[in-house]
XYZ file of N, CA, C and O in Angstrom:
760
model
N -19.410 49.069 10.968
C -18.148 48.364 10.992
C -17.014 49.357 10.747
O -17.064 50.151 9.822
N -16.010 49.307 11.611
C -14.901 50.249 11.507
C -14.022 49.940 10.298
O -13.865 48.785 9.912
N -13.449 50.979 9.693
C -12.546 50.746 8.547
C -11.243 50.088 9.015
O -10.894 50.144 10.191
N -10.536 49.494 8.074
C -9.246 48.868 8.388
C -8.269 49.915 8.894
O -8.261 51.053 8.423
N -7.447 49.516 9.839
C -6.409 50.411 10.367
C -5.318 50.610 9.310
O -5.147 49.795 8.415
N -4.608 51.704 9.456
C -3.552 52.066 8.498
C -2.510 50.947 8.373
O -2.088 50.609 7.262
N -2.119 50.346 9.493
C -1.110 49.276 9.466
C -1.623 48.072 8.663
O -0.871 47.437 7.923
N -2.916 47.782 8.781
C -3.521 46.679 8.027
C -3.519 46.996 6.539
O -3.205 46.134 5.708
N -3.864 48.221 6.211
C -3.865 48.638 4.807
C -2.471 48.497 4.203
O -2.311 47.944 3.111
N -1.470 49.004 4.910
C -0.094 48.962 4.406
C 0.371 47.516 4.241
O 0.973 47.161 3.218
N 0.067 46.672 5.226
C 0.486 45.263 5.165
C -0.153 44.559 3.967
O 0.519 43.816 3.236
N -1.443 44.786 3.749
C -2.144 44.153 2.617
C -1.605 44.638 1.273
O -1.343 43.832 0.370
N -1.440 45.942 1.156
C -0.961 46.501 -0.113
C 0.466 46.041 -0.394
O 0.781 45.598 -1.502
N 1.335 46.118 0.616
C 2.743 45.736 0.425
C 2.873 44.254 0.078
O 3.603 43.892 -0.862
N 2.158 43.377 0.800
C 2.284 41.941 0.521
C 1.659 41.581 -0.832
O 2.127 40.679 -1.512
N 0.623 42.312 -1.233
C 0.033 42.083 -2.560
C 1.009 42.513 -3.651
O 1.205 41.805 -4.641
N 1.625 43.682 -3.479
C 2.580 44.169 -4.470
C 3.835 43.296 -4.540
O 4.445 43.169 -5.611
N 4.208 42.676 -3.421
C 5.357 41.756 -3.437
C 5.122 40.595 -4.393
O 6.063 40.022 -4.937
N 3.856 40.261 -4.598
C 3.502 39.157 -5.491
C 3.906 39.439 -6.937
O 4.007 38.510 -7.742
N 4.197 40.685 -7.280
C 4.692 41.021 -8.625
C 5.981 40.249 -8.905
O 6.240 39.846 -10.043
N 6.757 40.000 -7.857
C 8.015 39.256 -8.005
C 7.757 37.867 -8.598
O 8.599 37.325 -9.317
N 6.571 37.291 -8.328
C 6.240 35.943 -8.819
C 6.248 35.862 -10.349
O 6.353 34.769 -10.903
N 6.159 36.989 -11.038
C 6.235 36.988 -12.494
C 7.668 36.748 -12.990
O 7.877 36.437 -14.160
N 8.652 36.892 -12.103
C 10.054 36.830 -12.498
C 10.846 35.713 -11.834
O 12.044 35.597 -12.053
N 10.179 34.917 -11.004
C 10.847 33.818 -10.296
C 9.959 32.572 -10.357
O 8.749 32.680 -10.574
N 10.537 31.385 -10.149
C 9.715 30.168 -10.134
C 8.737 30.176 -8.953
O 9.030 30.746 -7.897
N 7.586 29.509 -9.147
C 6.617 29.414 -8.050
C 6.676 28.050 -7.360
O 6.232 27.910 -6.220
N 7.221 27.047 -8.053
C 7.292 25.700 -7.473
C 8.506 24.997 -8.034
O 8.988 25.321 -9.110
N 9.013 24.019 -7.286
C 10.149 23.240 -7.790
C 9.998 21.779 -7.396
O 9.441 21.465 -6.345
N 10.487 20.928 -8.272
C 10.539 19.500 -7.995
C 11.990 19.081 -8.175
O 12.592 19.316 -9.227
N 12.559 18.493 -7.129
C 13.941 18.015 -7.164
C 13.943 16.502 -7.109
O 13.144 15.893 -6.387
N 14.846 15.884 -7.862
C 14.983 14.431 -7.898
C 16.423 14.048 -7.578
O 17.357 14.703 -8.036
N 16.585 12.984 -6.784
C 17.913 12.453 -6.479
C 17.897 10.958 -6.697
O 16.904 10.290 -6.419
N 19.017 10.430 -7.184
C 19.195 8.987 -7.362
C 20.697 8.721 -7.348
O 21.496 9.639 -7.565
N 21.092 7.463 -7.099
C 22.534 7.154 -7.094
C 23.245 7.579 -8.368
O 24.375 8.053 -8.325
N 22.565 7.436 -9.525
C 23.208 7.812 -10.780
C 23.191 9.331 -11.019
O 23.815 9.819 -11.944
N 22.458 10.065 -10.176
C 22.416 11.534 -10.258
C 22.634 12.124 -8.862
O 21.737 12.741 -8.296
N 23.827 11.940 -8.293
C 24.055 12.429 -6.919
C 23.946 13.953 -6.796
O 23.631 14.464 -5.727
N 24.179 14.669 -7.909
C 24.041 16.131 -7.866
C 22.570 16.539 -7.963
O 22.218 17.684 -7.728
N 21.714 15.592 -8.321
C 20.279 15.846 -8.392
C 19.846 16.446 -9.719
O 20.660 16.932 -10.507
N 18.561 16.365 -9.943
C 17.924 16.981 -11.106
C 16.809 17.868 -10.575
O 16.206 17.554 -9.551
N 16.528 18.944 -11.285
C 15.442 19.806 -10.803
C 14.628 20.347 -11.966
O 15.116 20.480 -13.090
N 13.372 20.614 -11.641
C 12.468 21.255 -12.590
C 11.771 22.380 -11.835
O 11.254 22.166 -10.737
N 11.781 23.561 -12.408
C 11.106 24.703 -11.801
C 9.866 25.049 -12.606
O 9.887 25.030 -13.838
N 8.799 25.357 -11.887
C 7.537 25.730 -12.516
C 7.329 27.226 -12.259
O 7.328 27.669 -11.115
N 7.182 27.967 -13.338
C 6.955 29.407 -13.280
C 5.492 29.660 -13.572
O 4.731 28.726 -13.830
N 5.067 30.900 -13.580
C 3.677 31.213 -13.912
C 3.347 30.868 -15.359
O 2.199 30.564 -15.682
N 4.354 30.903 -16.249
C 4.058 30.681 -17.659
C 5.058 29.783 -18.376
O 5.065 29.730 -19.604
N 5.903 29.082 -17.625
C 6.884 28.218 -18.285
C 7.482 27.217 -17.304
O 7.244 27.290 -16.101
N 8.275 26.320 -17.855
C 9.058 25.357 -17.081
C 10.526 25.650 -17.314
O 10.909 26.140 -18.385
N 11.355 25.328 -16.340
C 12.796 25.442 -16.547
C 13.484 24.347 -15.739
O 12.850 23.616 -14.999
N 14.777 24.252 -15.913
C 15.539 23.216 -15.220
C 15.929 22.113 -16.182
O 16.000 22.325 -17.399
N 16.115 20.930 -15.637
C 16.603 19.804 -16.430
C 15.439 18.950 -16.954
O 15.429 17.727 -16.812
N 14.481 19.624 -17.559
C 13.262 18.963 -18.035
C 13.588 17.902 -19.086
O 13.004 16.807 -19.071
N 14.544 18.169 -19.983
C 14.888 17.200 -21.028
C 15.464 15.910 -20.442
O 15.126 14.810 -20.894
N 16.310 16.036 -19.443
C 16.893 14.845 -18.797
C 15.793 14.072 -18.067
O 15.725 12.839 -18.162
N 14.934 14.783 -17.359
C 13.824 14.139 -16.645
C 12.910 13.422 -17.645
O 12.499 12.281 -17.403
N 12.616 14.050 -18.760
C 11.806 13.414 -19.803
C 12.473 12.138 -20.320
O 11.797 11.133 -20.547
N 13.786 12.195 -20.514
C 14.520 11.016 -20.987
C 14.412 9.853 -20.023
O 14.211 8.702 -20.425
N 14.517 10.138 -18.749
C 14.401 9.083 -17.733
C 12.970 8.565 -17.632
O 12.739 7.359 -17.522
N 12.007 9.493 -17.658
C 10.599 9.105 -17.524
C 10.116 8.251 -18.691
O 9.180 7.468 -18.543
N 10.769 8.401 -19.839
C 10.409 7.612 -21.017
C 10.514 6.113 -20.716
O 9.675 5.319 -21.164
N 11.519 5.718 -19.932
C 11.741 4.302 -19.637
C 10.616 3.682 -18.811
O 10.387 2.481 -18.876
N 9.931 4.494 -18.027
C 8.833 3.952 -17.204
C 7.466 4.272 -17.798
O 6.441 3.972 -17.201
N 7.454 4.876 -18.995
C 6.206 5.081 -19.722
C 5.468 6.372 -19.427
O 4.297 6.517 -19.773
N 6.142 7.326 -18.806
C 5.494 8.610 -18.536
C 5.548 9.489 -19.786
O 6.479 9.399 -20.587
N 4.561 10.335 -19.927
C 4.523 11.281 -21.045
C 5.649 12.300 -20.911
O 6.104 12.590 -19.807
N 6.064 12.841 -22.044
C 7.039 13.940 -22.021
C 6.369 15.177 -21.432
O 5.242 15.506 -21.789
N 7.086 15.847 -20.560
C 6.582 17.091 -19.979
C 6.881 18.201 -20.984
O 8.038 18.418 -21.353
N 5.813 18.878 -21.420
C 5.965 19.993 -22.367
C 5.102 21.150 -21.879
O 4.018 20.935 -21.327
N 5.570 22.342 -22.093
C 4.807 23.523 -21.668
C 3.426 23.561 -22.307
O 2.471 24.018 -21.688
N 3.317 23.035 -23.537
C 2.035 23.063 -24.251
C 0.946 22.254 -23.547
O -0.239 22.457 -23.783
N 1.340 21.316 -22.681
C 0.343 20.485 -22.013
C -0.287 21.189 -20.812
O -1.168 20.637 -20.166
N 0.125 22.407 -20.537
C -0.379 23.157 -19.387
C -1.136 24.406 -19.833
O -0.527 25.465 -19.985
N -2.442 24.320 -20.017
C -3.201 25.529 -20.369
C -3.140 26.563 -19.235
O -3.356 27.749 -19.460
N -2.786 26.105 -18.036
C -2.664 27.009 -16.889
C -1.638 28.119 -17.139
O -1.782 29.221 -16.607
N -0.622 27.820 -17.942
C 0.405 28.829 -18.219
C -0.155 30.050 -18.941
O 0.418 31.131 -18.868
N -1.266 29.880 -19.642
C -1.905 31.021 -20.311
C -2.775 31.809 -19.334
O -2.990 33.003 -19.495
N -3.276 31.149 -18.301
C -4.221 31.745 -17.357
C -3.529 32.340 -16.125
O -3.919 33.402 -15.645
N -2.519 31.638 -15.625
C -1.894 32.023 -14.354
C -1.413 33.477 -14.275
O -1.677 34.141 -13.271
N -0.718 34.002 -15.291
C -0.277 35.398 -15.165
C -1.444 36.368 -14.938
O -1.346 37.298 -14.136
N -2.555 36.127 -15.636
C -3.735 36.994 -15.466
C -4.375 36.796 -14.091
O -4.791 37.759 -13.446
N -4.443 35.544 -13.655
C -5.031 35.251 -12.340
C -4.222 35.924 -11.227
O -4.790 36.505 -10.294
N -2.904 35.866 -11.339
C -2.049 36.497 -10.321
C -2.194 38.019 -10.382
O -2.251 38.684 -9.340
N -2.296 38.576 -11.568
C -2.503 40.026 -11.703
C -3.817 40.438 -11.024
O -3.876 41.478 -10.347
N -4.864 39.630 -11.183
C -6.147 39.918 -10.536
C -6.010 39.853 -9.012
O -6.525 40.719 -8.298
N -5.288 38.842 -8.512
C -5.086 38.726 -7.059
C -4.324 39.936 -6.528
O -4.674 40.490 -5.480
N -3.294 40.355 -7.249
C -2.536 41.553 -6.827
C -3.469 42.763 -6.783
O -3.491 43.506 -5.797
N -4.237 42.955 -7.841
C -5.153 44.106 -7.911
C -6.195 44.056 -6.794
O -6.467 45.077 -6.149
N -6.750 42.877 -6.540
C -7.740 42.744 -5.461
C -7.126 43.026 -4.096
O -7.754 43.644 -3.236
N -5.891 42.583 -3.894
C -5.206 42.848 -2.628
C -4.982 44.334 -2.408
O -5.217 44.862 -1.318
N -4.536 45.017 -3.463
C -4.309 46.468 -3.366
C -5.637 47.197 -3.156
O -5.745 48.082 -2.290
N -6.662 46.811 -3.925
C -7.986 47.440 -3.762
C -8.559 47.202 -2.364
O -9.182 48.094 -1.785
N -8.330 46.017 -1.825
C -8.805 45.715 -0.466
C -8.129 46.638 0.535
O -8.788 47.200 1.414
N -6.814 46.804 0.390
C -6.101 47.706 1.284
C -6.572 49.141 1.150
O -6.774 49.844 2.141
N -6.784 49.584 -0.073
C -7.226 50.957 -0.308
C -8.674 51.184 0.143
O -9.030 52.288 0.557
N -9.485 50.134 0.079
C -10.911 50.285 0.417
C -11.155 50.468 1.907
O -12.176 51.012 2.297
N -10.250 49.959 2.725
C -10.375 50.018 4.187
C -11.587 49.229 4.689
O -12.024 49.393 5.804
N -12.128 48.335 3.866
C -13.373 47.648 4.164
C -13.091 46.218 4.643
O -12.494 45.423 3.926
N -13.570 45.890 5.859
C -13.333 44.570 6.429
C -14.068 43.481 5.646
O -13.571 42.370 5.499
N -15.257 43.787 5.135
C -15.983 42.794 4.332
C -15.203 42.468 3.059
O -15.164 41.327 2.616
N -14.589 43.492 2.495
C -13.774 43.252 1.298
C -12.552 42.409 1.661
O -12.131 41.553 0.874
N -11.999 42.623 2.846
C -10.870 41.810 3.324
C -11.292 40.341 3.433
O -10.558 39.449 3.003
N -12.466 40.099 3.971
C -12.975 38.723 4.093
C -13.168 38.115 2.701
O -12.800 36.964 2.463
N -13.715 38.894 1.776
C -13.889 38.419 0.404
C -12.560 38.117 -0.262
O -12.406 37.084 -0.926
N -11.583 39.011 -0.074
C -10.254 38.812 -0.653
C -9.611 37.554 -0.086
O -9.052 36.739 -0.825
N -9.703 37.388 1.220
C -9.125 36.212 1.860
C -9.796 34.934 1.351
O -9.126 33.933 1.082
N -11.101 34.980 1.167
C -11.834 33.825 0.633
C -11.346 33.487 -0.773
O -11.081 32.321 -1.089
N -11.203 34.513 -1.618
C -10.706 34.299 -2.986
C -9.289 33.733 -2.960
O -8.962 32.813 -3.716
N -8.463 34.255 -2.065
C -7.078 33.801 -1.958
C -7.019 32.331 -1.551
O -6.283 31.536 -2.157
N -7.809 31.954 -0.560
C -7.820 30.560 -0.094
C -8.372 29.640 -1.179
O -7.793 28.582 -1.461
N -9.476 30.034 -1.804
C -10.048 29.212 -2.878
C -9.066 29.065 -4.044
O -8.941 27.979 -4.627
N -8.366 30.135 -4.374
C -7.366 30.068 -5.447
C -6.264 29.072 -5.098
O -5.829 28.288 -5.950
N -5.821 29.099 -3.851
C -4.797 28.156 -3.401
C -5.272 26.717 -3.457
O -4.548 25.824 -3.909
N -6.510 26.484 -3.015
C -7.079 25.135 -3.049
C -7.198 24.639 -4.497
O -6.816 23.503 -4.809
N -7.713 25.491 -5.375
C -7.853 25.115 -6.787
C -6.480 24.838 -7.407
O -6.305 23.848 -8.136
N -5.505 25.682 -7.115
C -4.161 25.500 -7.674
C -3.544 24.188 -7.192
O -2.950 23.438 -7.983
N -3.685 23.882 -5.905
C -3.115 22.643 -5.369
C -3.845 21.421 -5.932
O -3.212 20.413 -6.250
N -5.167 21.513 -6.077
C -5.907 20.398 -6.674
C -5.486 20.194 -8.125
O -5.295 19.062 -8.566
N -5.322 21.279 -8.869
C -4.902 21.194 -10.257
C -3.525 20.541 -10.359
O -3.298 19.668 -11.199
N -2.614 20.929 -9.491
C -1.266 20.370 -9.474
C -1.323 18.882 -9.118
O -0.666 18.049 -9.738
N -2.141 18.537 -8.107
C -2.281 17.144 -7.708
C -2.854 16.312 -8.854
O -2.362 15.225 -9.150
N -3.925 16.812 -9.514
C -4.566 16.043 -10.579
C -3.637 15.883 -11.782
O -3.612 14.832 -12.420
N -2.827 16.928 -12.075
C -1.830 16.791 -13.136
C -0.832 15.688 -12.756
O -0.525 14.818 -13.566
N -0.342 15.721 -11.525
C 0.615 14.714 -11.063
C 0.025 13.311 -11.073
O 0.694 12.339 -11.427
N -1.240 13.209 -10.698
C -1.915 11.914 -10.696
C -1.986 11.358 -12.116
O -1.622 10.215 -12.374
N -2.456 12.171 -13.033
C -2.586 11.746 -14.437
C -1.212 11.386 -15.001
O -1.050 10.363 -15.672
N -0.237 12.217 -14.717
C 1.115 12.034 -15.233
C 1.758 10.764 -14.675
O 2.445 10.041 -15.380
N 1.512 10.479 -13.399
C 2.154 9.340 -12.744
C 1.407 8.023 -12.867
O 1.960 6.963 -12.583
N 0.139 8.071 -13.263
C -0.660 6.845 -13.375
C -0.965 6.441 -14.817
O -1.237 5.273 -15.082
N -0.974 7.382 -15.726
C -1.337 7.112 -17.114
C -0.055 6.777 -17.892
O 0.496 7.615 -18.599
N 0.399 5.529 -17.756
C 1.691 5.120 -18.307
C 1.528 4.374 -19.627
O 0.528 3.683 -19.849
N 2.532 4.482 -20.470
C 2.554 3.780 -21.750
C 2.791 2.289 -21.492
O 3.743 1.912 -20.814
N 1.921 1.453 -22.051
C 2.040 -0.002 -21.854
C 3.303 -0.582 -22.477
O 3.749 -1.661 -22.096
N 3.894 0.114 -23.438
C 5.094 -0.408 -24.097
C 6.384 0.094 -23.436
O 7.460 0.005 -24.023
N 6.287 0.602 -22.201
C 7.465 1.124 -21.501
C 8.492 0.021 -21.273
O 8.147 -1.150 -21.081
N 9.764 0.398 -21.275
C 10.851 -0.560 -21.075
C 10.861 -1.128 -19.659
O 11.165 -2.296 -19.446
N 10.521 -0.294 -18.680
C 10.520 -0.736 -17.278
C 9.086 -0.720 -16.769
O 8.419 0.312 -16.792
N 8.622 -1.881 -16.330
C 7.269 -1.988 -15.776
C 7.356 -2.645 -14.403
O 7.965 -3.700 -14.259
N 6.756 -2.009 -13.426
C 6.664 -2.568 -12.084
C 5.170 -2.689 -11.776
O 4.493 -1.661 -11.637
N 4.652 -3.911 -11.720
C 3.209 -4.083 -11.498
C 2.720 -3.336 -10.256
O 3.330 -3.406 -9.192
N 1.645 -2.583 -10.460
C 1.039 -1.847 -9.352
C 1.758 -0.556 -8.973
O 1.323 0.163 -8.084
N 2.864 -0.262 -9.647
C 3.646 0.940 -9.308
C 3.107 2.145 -10.067
O 2.869 2.097 -11.265
N 2.890 3.234 -9.346
C 2.532 4.515 -9.943
C 3.665 5.487 -9.629
O 4.381 5.320 -8.656
N 3.821 6.479 -10.455
C 4.945 7.408 -10.318
C 4.484 8.836 -10.096
O 5.092 9.777 -10.588
N 3.400 8.977 -9.363
C 2.882 10.317 -9.095
C 3.864 11.071 -8.211
O 4.200 10.621 -7.109
N 4.332 12.234 -8.657
C 5.234 13.014 -7.807
C 4.471 13.537 -6.590
O 3.247 13.668 -6.626
N 5.178 13.825 -5.501
C 4.470 14.330 -4.316
C 3.886 15.719 -4.573
O 4.471 16.513 -5.308
N 2.742 15.972 -3.982
C 2.142 17.301 -4.072
C 3.045 18.295 -3.355
O 3.393 19.353 -3.865
N 3.420 17.916 -2.146
C 4.361 18.720 -1.359
C 5.099 17.754 -0.440
O 4.521 16.806 0.075
N 6.394 17.956 -0.314
C 7.184 17.075 0.531
C 7.983 16.067 -0.268
O 8.299 16.289 -1.439
N 8.285 14.934 0.378
C 9.193 13.933 -0.179
C 8.464 12.623 -0.459
O 7.550 12.240 0.271
N 8.898 11.935 -1.523
C 8.340 10.634 -1.865
C 9.394 9.846 -2.639
O 10.120 10.414 -3.456
N 9.485 8.541 -2.376
C 10.397 7.687 -3.137
C 9.659 7.086 -4.314
O 8.556 6.568 -4.167
N 10.285 7.167 -5.486
C 9.745 6.601 -6.719
C 10.834 5.732 -7.327
O 11.780 6.247 -7.913
N 10.711 4.407 -7.142
C 11.762 3.453 -7.502
C 13.058 3.864 -6.796
O 13.072 4.003 -5.582
N 14.142 4.075 -7.560
C 15.397 4.451 -6.905
C 15.580 5.968 -6.831
O 16.651 6.450 -6.493
N 14.532 6.729 -7.149
C 14.596 8.189 -7.092
C 13.879 8.702 -5.852
O 12.819 8.200 -5.477
N 14.444 9.714 -5.267
C 13.755 10.478 -4.239
C 13.246 11.747 -4.889
O 13.989 12.430 -5.592
N 11.963 12.039 -4.715
C 11.364 13.244 -5.309
C 10.939 14.177 -4.190
O 10.319 13.756 -3.214
N 11.282 15.432 -4.338
C 10.975 16.444 -3.339
C 10.275 17.602 -4.038
O 10.801 18.148 -4.999
N 9.081 17.962 -3.576
C 8.276 19.002 -4.201
C 7.949 20.080 -3.177
O 7.364 19.782 -2.133
N 8.343 21.314 -3.471
C 8.122 22.413 -2.522
C 7.868 23.729 -3.277
O 8.252 23.859 -4.434
N 7.248 24.683 -2.582
C 7.130 26.009 -3.205
C 8.521 26.600 -3.437
O 9.452 26.333 -2.686
N 8.639 27.390 -4.477
C 9.862 28.152 -4.722
C 9.565 29.597 -4.321
O 8.525 29.877 -3.723
N 10.408 30.527 -4.646
C 10.270 31.915 -4.188
C 8.868 32.464 -4.434
O 8.236 33.016 -3.534
N 8.358 32.314 -5.665
C 7.023 32.824 -5.988
C 5.937 32.166 -5.148
O 4.993 32.820 -4.708
N 6.063 30.869 -4.915
C 5.090 30.158 -4.081
C 5.094 30.653 -2.646
O 4.040 30.799 -2.013
N 6.292 30.911 -2.120
C 6.384 31.419 -0.743
C 5.794 32.826 -0.641
O 5.273 33.206 0.415
N 5.845 33.594 -1.728
C 5.215 34.923 -1.716
C 3.694 34.805 -1.608
O 3.050 35.615 -0.940
N 3.113 33.770 -2.232
C 1.681 33.505 -2.078
C 1.362 33.139 -0.629
O 0.374 33.594 -0.064
N 2.209 32.298 -0.045
C 2.027 31.902 1.364
C 2.097 33.139 2.256
O 1.268 33.325 3.151
N 3.085 34.000 2.004
C 3.227 35.236 2.782
C 1.967 36.093 2.690
O 1.463 36.583 3.699
N 1.438 36.261 1.475
C 0.222 37.054 1.298
C -0.937 36.443 2.075
O -1.706 37.167 2.727
N -1.063 35.129 2.050
C -2.116 34.454 2.808
C -1.965 34.678 4.307
O -2.943 34.976 5.008
N -0.741 34.564 4.808
C -0.477 34.780 6.238
C -0.796 36.221 6.624
O -1.416 36.481 7.655
N -0.384 37.169 5.789
C -0.661 38.587 6.063
C -2.167 38.846 6.077
O -2.689 39.523 6.965
N -2.889 38.295 5.094
C -4.339 38.517 5.023
C -5.056 37.917 6.229
O -5.917 38.558 6.835
N -4.684 36.699 6.620
C -5.294 36.060 7.797
C -4.948 36.839 9.059
O -5.813 37.133 9.893
N -3.670 37.187 9.207
C -3.226 37.941 10.393
C -3.920 39.294 10.474
O -4.293 39.752 11.558
N -4.085 39.937 9.325
C -4.759 41.241 9.281
C -6.202 41.115 9.748
O -6.685 41.927 10.542
N -6.894 40.095 9.271
C -8.285 39.892 9.680
C -8.376 39.635 11.182
O -9.208 40.239 11.871
N -7.499 38.775 11.709
C -7.492 38.497 13.156
C -7.201 39.770 13.938
O -7.876 40.083 14.925
N -6.189 40.521 13.476
C -5.823 41.776 14.134
C -7.012 42.741 14.139
O -7.318 43.366 15.155
N -7.680 42.880 13.007
C -8.808 43.803 12.908
C -9.973 43.374 13.809
O -10.599 44.209 14.455
N -10.248 42.095 13.859
C -11.327 41.591 14.715
C -11.005 41.843 16.182
O -11.835 42.333 16.944
N -9.757 41.534 16.604
C -9.379 41.696 18.009
C -9.323 43.143 18.447
O -9.655 43.462 19.576
N -8.847 44.013 17.558
C -8.686 45.425 17.963
C -9.954 46.257 17.770
O -9.986 47.400 18.212
N -10.960 45.699 17.129
C -12.195 46.463 16.900
C -13.385 45.914 17.689
O -14.520 46.151 17.320
N -13.120 45.191 18.758
C -14.231 44.648 19.562
C -14.870 45.759 20.359
O -14.245 46.658 20.841
């Protein structure tokens, strides 16, 4: 099996190193709009913290019986920085190794990490939006308040929009580069 081409190595190493930026920017964001909040409310999720108008969102969620969002409820914040560091290191090592099998392994790890992260986010949202306090001031029978995994969803009079932020798009970029690199290597080494 032929080694990875120089352009593939550079693309993998550069896109992996770009992921360092994810330590300094949010990876995901949730925006909320309602008539009483025309300017909107937002919450940003970082690798190890939350930011934005979390206190206001907590105040509103209290009325429908949702738990307060606190950083302590996310053990992922202790793990994510290390997991991302490992992904960066594996990406750089894959580029330096010039080995196509290692590229396939790296891509597999990257995809599995993305699937696990999205499932974790979905399950957190499910628990958060369905496990409501029975003594809540506002109760709508059969209504759940699970935020969207990705995209837009209406929750009572609020519109909720959930999308990757800068750090999340860097993960997407790395995935696209890794997939494109593998396709390029397969096509050019026939």
